[in-house]
Tab-separated table of C-alpha atoms in Angstrom:
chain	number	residue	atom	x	y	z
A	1	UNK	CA	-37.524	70.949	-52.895
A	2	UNK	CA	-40.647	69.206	-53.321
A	3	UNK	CA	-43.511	67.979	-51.519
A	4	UNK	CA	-43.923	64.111	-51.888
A	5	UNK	CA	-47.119	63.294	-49.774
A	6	UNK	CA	-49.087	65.067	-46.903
A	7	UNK	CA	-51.890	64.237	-44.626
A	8	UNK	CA	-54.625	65.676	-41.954
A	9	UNK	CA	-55.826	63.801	-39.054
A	10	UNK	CA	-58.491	65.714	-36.836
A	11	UNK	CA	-61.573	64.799	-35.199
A	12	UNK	CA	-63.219	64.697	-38.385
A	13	UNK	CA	-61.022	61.719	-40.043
A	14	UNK	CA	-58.145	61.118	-42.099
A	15	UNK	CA	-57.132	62.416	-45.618
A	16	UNK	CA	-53.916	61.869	-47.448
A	17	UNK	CA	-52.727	64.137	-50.413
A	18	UNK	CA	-56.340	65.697	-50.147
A	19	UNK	CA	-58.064	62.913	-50.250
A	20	UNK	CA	-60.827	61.591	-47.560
A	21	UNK	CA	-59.433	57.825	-46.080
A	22	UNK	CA	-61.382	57.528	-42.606
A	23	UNK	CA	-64.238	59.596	-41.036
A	24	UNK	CA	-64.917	59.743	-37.594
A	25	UNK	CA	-67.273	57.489	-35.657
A	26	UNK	CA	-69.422	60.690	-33.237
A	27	UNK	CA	-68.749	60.033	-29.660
A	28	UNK	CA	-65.920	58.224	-29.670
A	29	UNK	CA	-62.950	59.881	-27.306
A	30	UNK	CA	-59.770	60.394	-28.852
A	31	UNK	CA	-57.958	57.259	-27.475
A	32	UNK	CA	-60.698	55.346	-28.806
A	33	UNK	CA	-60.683	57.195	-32.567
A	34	UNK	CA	-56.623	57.190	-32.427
A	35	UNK	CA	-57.432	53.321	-31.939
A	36	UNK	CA	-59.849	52.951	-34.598
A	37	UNK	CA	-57.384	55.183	-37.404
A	38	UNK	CA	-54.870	52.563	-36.057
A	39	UNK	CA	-56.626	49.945	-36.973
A	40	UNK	CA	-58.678	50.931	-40.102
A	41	UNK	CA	-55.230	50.747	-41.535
A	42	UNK	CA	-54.160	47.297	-40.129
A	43	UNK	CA	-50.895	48.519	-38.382
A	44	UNK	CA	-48.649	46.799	-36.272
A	45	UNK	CA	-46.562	48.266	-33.713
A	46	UNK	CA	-46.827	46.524	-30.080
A	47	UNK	CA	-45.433	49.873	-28.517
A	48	UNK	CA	-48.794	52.277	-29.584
A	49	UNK	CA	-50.867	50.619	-26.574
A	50	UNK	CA	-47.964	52.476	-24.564
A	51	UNK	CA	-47.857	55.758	-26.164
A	52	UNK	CA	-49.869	58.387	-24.960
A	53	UNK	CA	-52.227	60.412	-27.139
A	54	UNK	CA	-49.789	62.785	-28.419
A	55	UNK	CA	-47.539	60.061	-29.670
A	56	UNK	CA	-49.963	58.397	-31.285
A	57	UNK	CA	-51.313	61.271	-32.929
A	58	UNK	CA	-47.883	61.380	-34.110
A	59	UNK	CA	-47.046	58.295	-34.919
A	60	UNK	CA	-50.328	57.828	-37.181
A	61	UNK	CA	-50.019	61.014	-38.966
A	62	UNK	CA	-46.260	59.702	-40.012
A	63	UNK	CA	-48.051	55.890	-40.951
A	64	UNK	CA	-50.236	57.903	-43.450
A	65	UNK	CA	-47.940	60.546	-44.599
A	66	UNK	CA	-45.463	58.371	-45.209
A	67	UNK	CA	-47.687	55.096	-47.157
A	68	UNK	CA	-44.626	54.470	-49.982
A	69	UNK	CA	-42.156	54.926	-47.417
A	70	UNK	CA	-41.015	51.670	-48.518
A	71	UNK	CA	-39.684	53.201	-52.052
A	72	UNK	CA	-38.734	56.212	-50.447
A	73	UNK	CA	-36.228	54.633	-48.417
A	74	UNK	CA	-34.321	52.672	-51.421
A	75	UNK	CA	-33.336	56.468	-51.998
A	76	UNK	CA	-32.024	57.986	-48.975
A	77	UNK	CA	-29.919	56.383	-46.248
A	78	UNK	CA	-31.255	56.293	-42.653
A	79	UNK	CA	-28.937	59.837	-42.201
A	80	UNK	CA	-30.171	61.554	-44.261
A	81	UNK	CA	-33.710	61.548	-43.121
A	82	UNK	CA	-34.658	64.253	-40.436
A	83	UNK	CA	-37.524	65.333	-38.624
A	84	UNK	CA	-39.593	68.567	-37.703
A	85	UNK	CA	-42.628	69.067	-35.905
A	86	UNK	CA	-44.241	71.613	-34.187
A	87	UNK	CA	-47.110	72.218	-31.759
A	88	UNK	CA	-48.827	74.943	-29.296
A	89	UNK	CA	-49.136	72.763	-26.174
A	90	UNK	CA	-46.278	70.563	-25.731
A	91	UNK	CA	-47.218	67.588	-23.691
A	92	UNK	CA	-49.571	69.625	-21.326
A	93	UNK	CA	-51.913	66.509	-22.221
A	94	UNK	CA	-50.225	64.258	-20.402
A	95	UNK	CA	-48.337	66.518	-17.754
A	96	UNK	CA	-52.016	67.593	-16.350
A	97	UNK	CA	-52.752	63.690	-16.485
A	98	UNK	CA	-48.966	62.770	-14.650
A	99	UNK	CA	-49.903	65.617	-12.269
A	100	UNK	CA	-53.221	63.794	-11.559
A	101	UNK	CA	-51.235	60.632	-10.754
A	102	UNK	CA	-49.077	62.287	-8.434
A	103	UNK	CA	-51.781	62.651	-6.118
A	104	UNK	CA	-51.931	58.694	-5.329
A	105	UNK	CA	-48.925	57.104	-7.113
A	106	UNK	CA	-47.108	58.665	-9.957
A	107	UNK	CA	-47.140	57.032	-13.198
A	108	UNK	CA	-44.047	56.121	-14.694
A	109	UNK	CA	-45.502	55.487	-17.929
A	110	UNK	CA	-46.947	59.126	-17.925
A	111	UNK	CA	-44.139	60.614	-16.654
A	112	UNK	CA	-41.527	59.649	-19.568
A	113	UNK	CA	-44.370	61.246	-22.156
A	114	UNK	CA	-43.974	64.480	-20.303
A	115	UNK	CA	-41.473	65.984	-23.261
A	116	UNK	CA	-43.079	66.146	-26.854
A	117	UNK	CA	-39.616	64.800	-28.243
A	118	UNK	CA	-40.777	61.347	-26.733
A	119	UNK	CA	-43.225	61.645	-30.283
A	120	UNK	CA	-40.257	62.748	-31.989
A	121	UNK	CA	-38.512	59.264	-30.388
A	122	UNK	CA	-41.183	57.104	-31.575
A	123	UNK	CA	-41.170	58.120	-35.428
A	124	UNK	CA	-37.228	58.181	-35.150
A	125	UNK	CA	-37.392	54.260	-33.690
A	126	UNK	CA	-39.983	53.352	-35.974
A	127	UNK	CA	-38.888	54.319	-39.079
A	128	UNK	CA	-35.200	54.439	-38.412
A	129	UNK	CA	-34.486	58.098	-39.016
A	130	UNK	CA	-31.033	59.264	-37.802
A	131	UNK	CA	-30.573	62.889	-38.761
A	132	UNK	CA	-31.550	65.672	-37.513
A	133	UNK	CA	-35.146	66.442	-35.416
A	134	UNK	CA	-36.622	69.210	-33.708
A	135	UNK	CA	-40.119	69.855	-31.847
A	136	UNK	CA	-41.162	73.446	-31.797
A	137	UNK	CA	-43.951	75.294	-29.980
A	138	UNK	CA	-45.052	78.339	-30.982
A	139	UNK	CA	-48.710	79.574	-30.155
A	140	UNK	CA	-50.164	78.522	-33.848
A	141	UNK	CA	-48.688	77.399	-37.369
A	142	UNK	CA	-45.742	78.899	-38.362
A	143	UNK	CA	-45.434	78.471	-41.863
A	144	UNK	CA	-42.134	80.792	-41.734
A	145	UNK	CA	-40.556	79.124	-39.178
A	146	UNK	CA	-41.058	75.537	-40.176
A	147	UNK	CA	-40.341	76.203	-44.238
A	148	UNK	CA	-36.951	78.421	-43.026
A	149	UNK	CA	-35.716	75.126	-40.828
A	150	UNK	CA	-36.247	72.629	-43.459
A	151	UNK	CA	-34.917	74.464	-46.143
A	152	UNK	CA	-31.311	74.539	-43.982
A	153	UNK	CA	-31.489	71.203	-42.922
A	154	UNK	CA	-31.932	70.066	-46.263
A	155	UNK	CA	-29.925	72.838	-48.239
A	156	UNK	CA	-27.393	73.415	-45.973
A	157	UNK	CA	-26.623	70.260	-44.046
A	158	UNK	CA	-26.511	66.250	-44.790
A	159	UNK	CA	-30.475	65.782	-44.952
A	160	UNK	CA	-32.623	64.905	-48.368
A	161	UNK	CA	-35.923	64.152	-46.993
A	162	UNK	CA	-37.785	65.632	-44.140
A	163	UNK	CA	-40.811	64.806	-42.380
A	164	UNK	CA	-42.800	68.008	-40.509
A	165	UNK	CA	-45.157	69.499	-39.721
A	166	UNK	CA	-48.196	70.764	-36.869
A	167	UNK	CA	-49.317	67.895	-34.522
A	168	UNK	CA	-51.255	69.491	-32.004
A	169	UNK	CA	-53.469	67.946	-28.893
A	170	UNK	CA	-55.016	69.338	-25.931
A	171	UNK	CA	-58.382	68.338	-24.204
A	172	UNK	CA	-60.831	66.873	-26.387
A	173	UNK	CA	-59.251	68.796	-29.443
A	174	UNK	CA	-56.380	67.118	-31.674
A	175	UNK	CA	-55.267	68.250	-35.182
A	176	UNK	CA	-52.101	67.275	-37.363
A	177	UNK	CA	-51.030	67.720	-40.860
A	178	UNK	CA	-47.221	66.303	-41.491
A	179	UNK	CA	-45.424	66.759	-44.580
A	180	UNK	CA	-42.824	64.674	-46.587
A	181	UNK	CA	-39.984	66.950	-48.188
A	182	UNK	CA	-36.763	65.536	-50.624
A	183	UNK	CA	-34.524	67.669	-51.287
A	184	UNK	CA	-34.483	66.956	-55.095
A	185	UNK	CA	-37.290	65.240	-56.879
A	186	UNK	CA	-36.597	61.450	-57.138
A	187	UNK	CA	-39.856	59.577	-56.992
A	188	UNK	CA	-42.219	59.014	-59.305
A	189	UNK	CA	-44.963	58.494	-56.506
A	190	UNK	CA	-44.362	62.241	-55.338
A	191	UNK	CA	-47.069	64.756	-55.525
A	192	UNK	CA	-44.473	67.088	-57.519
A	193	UNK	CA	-45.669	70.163	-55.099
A	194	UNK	CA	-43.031	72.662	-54.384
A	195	UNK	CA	-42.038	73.295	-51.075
A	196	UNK	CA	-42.877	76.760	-50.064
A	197	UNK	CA	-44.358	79.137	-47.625
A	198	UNK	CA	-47.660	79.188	-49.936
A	199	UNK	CA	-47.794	75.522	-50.947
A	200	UNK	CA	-47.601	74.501	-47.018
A	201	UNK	CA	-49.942	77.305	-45.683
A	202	UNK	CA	-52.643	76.105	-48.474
A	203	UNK	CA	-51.797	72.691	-47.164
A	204	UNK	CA	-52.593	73.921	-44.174
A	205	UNK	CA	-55.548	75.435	-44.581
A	206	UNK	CA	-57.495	72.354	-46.301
């Protein structure tokens, strides 16, 4: 298995494969920089104005991770493409802000972000993967748990490239770092990293 891309998005900016792409304006909340990473790389996607923070934490960390998806895709079909993330908080974001609109008039638009597989959802829709997805929460990182479930779903069951990873929100804190995984090594664009418990934790921890 090898690592073709990965990226980090936290309040600092946005790197891909290492490498800086975007630094934070200071001050800005995180709708706004979410907004400005959106459209330092000229996206288009009328649904983000409608996704709450966590999916568009989500949805932009899959937009860089995933830059040649374009080639990747000639290889796999839309089945064999699944998806893993993995956070500490869930949606508490946006429960504590539905909970807030309950006081008045609930908000229906909050209310269907109150699962994290809504993110999930989105980078399913968007990119038009159809196999299998999870969304874990565990109190930190788990390198162990994440490496164990992509290595079945793509050893042991239909899939040949995974997205994952840690995408993580909560107050005015936000962090993610997403992977892509193939099964075999089939583009010349990939990074050529093996996937393993040390490659992702030193991914991790850049």
């Amino acid at each position: 298995m090898t690592i073709h891309s990965y990226s980090h998005i936290n309040s600092n900016g946005v790197c891909f494969n290492g490498k800086p792409l975007w630094q934070n304006t200071i001050g800005l909340s995180i709708n706004d920089q979410l907004r400005e990473i959106y459209n330092f790389f000229h996206l288009e996607y009328s649904k983000f104005t409608k996704m709450d923070a966590l999916c568009k934490l989500a949805f932009l960390s899959t937009e860089v991770t995933l830059k040649n998806l374009p080639q990747l895709k000639l290889q796999y079909t839309d089945y064999e493409c699944g998806v893993v993330l993995s956070n500490a908080s869930s949606s508490l974001e946006t429960d504590k802000a539905y909970w807030e609109s309950t006081k008045q008039i609930p908000s229906p638009s909050l209310f269907v972000c109150t699962l994290p597989n809504i993110a999930l959802a989105e980078i399913c829709i968007r990119h038009k993967f159809k196999g299998e997805n999870n969304f874990l929460i565990s109190k930190q990182f788990n390198t162990k748990q994440l490496y164990s479930i992509v290595d079945s779903m793509l050893n042991f069951g239909n899939m040949r490239f995974a997205l994952c990873g840690w995408v993580e929100l909560l107050g005015n804190k936000f962090e993610s770092m997403l992977l892509a995984v193939e099964k075999e090594y089939v583009s010349e664009l990939s990074q050529k990293i093996p996937f393993n418990e040390k490659e992702i934790e030193n991914i991790f921890n850049q």
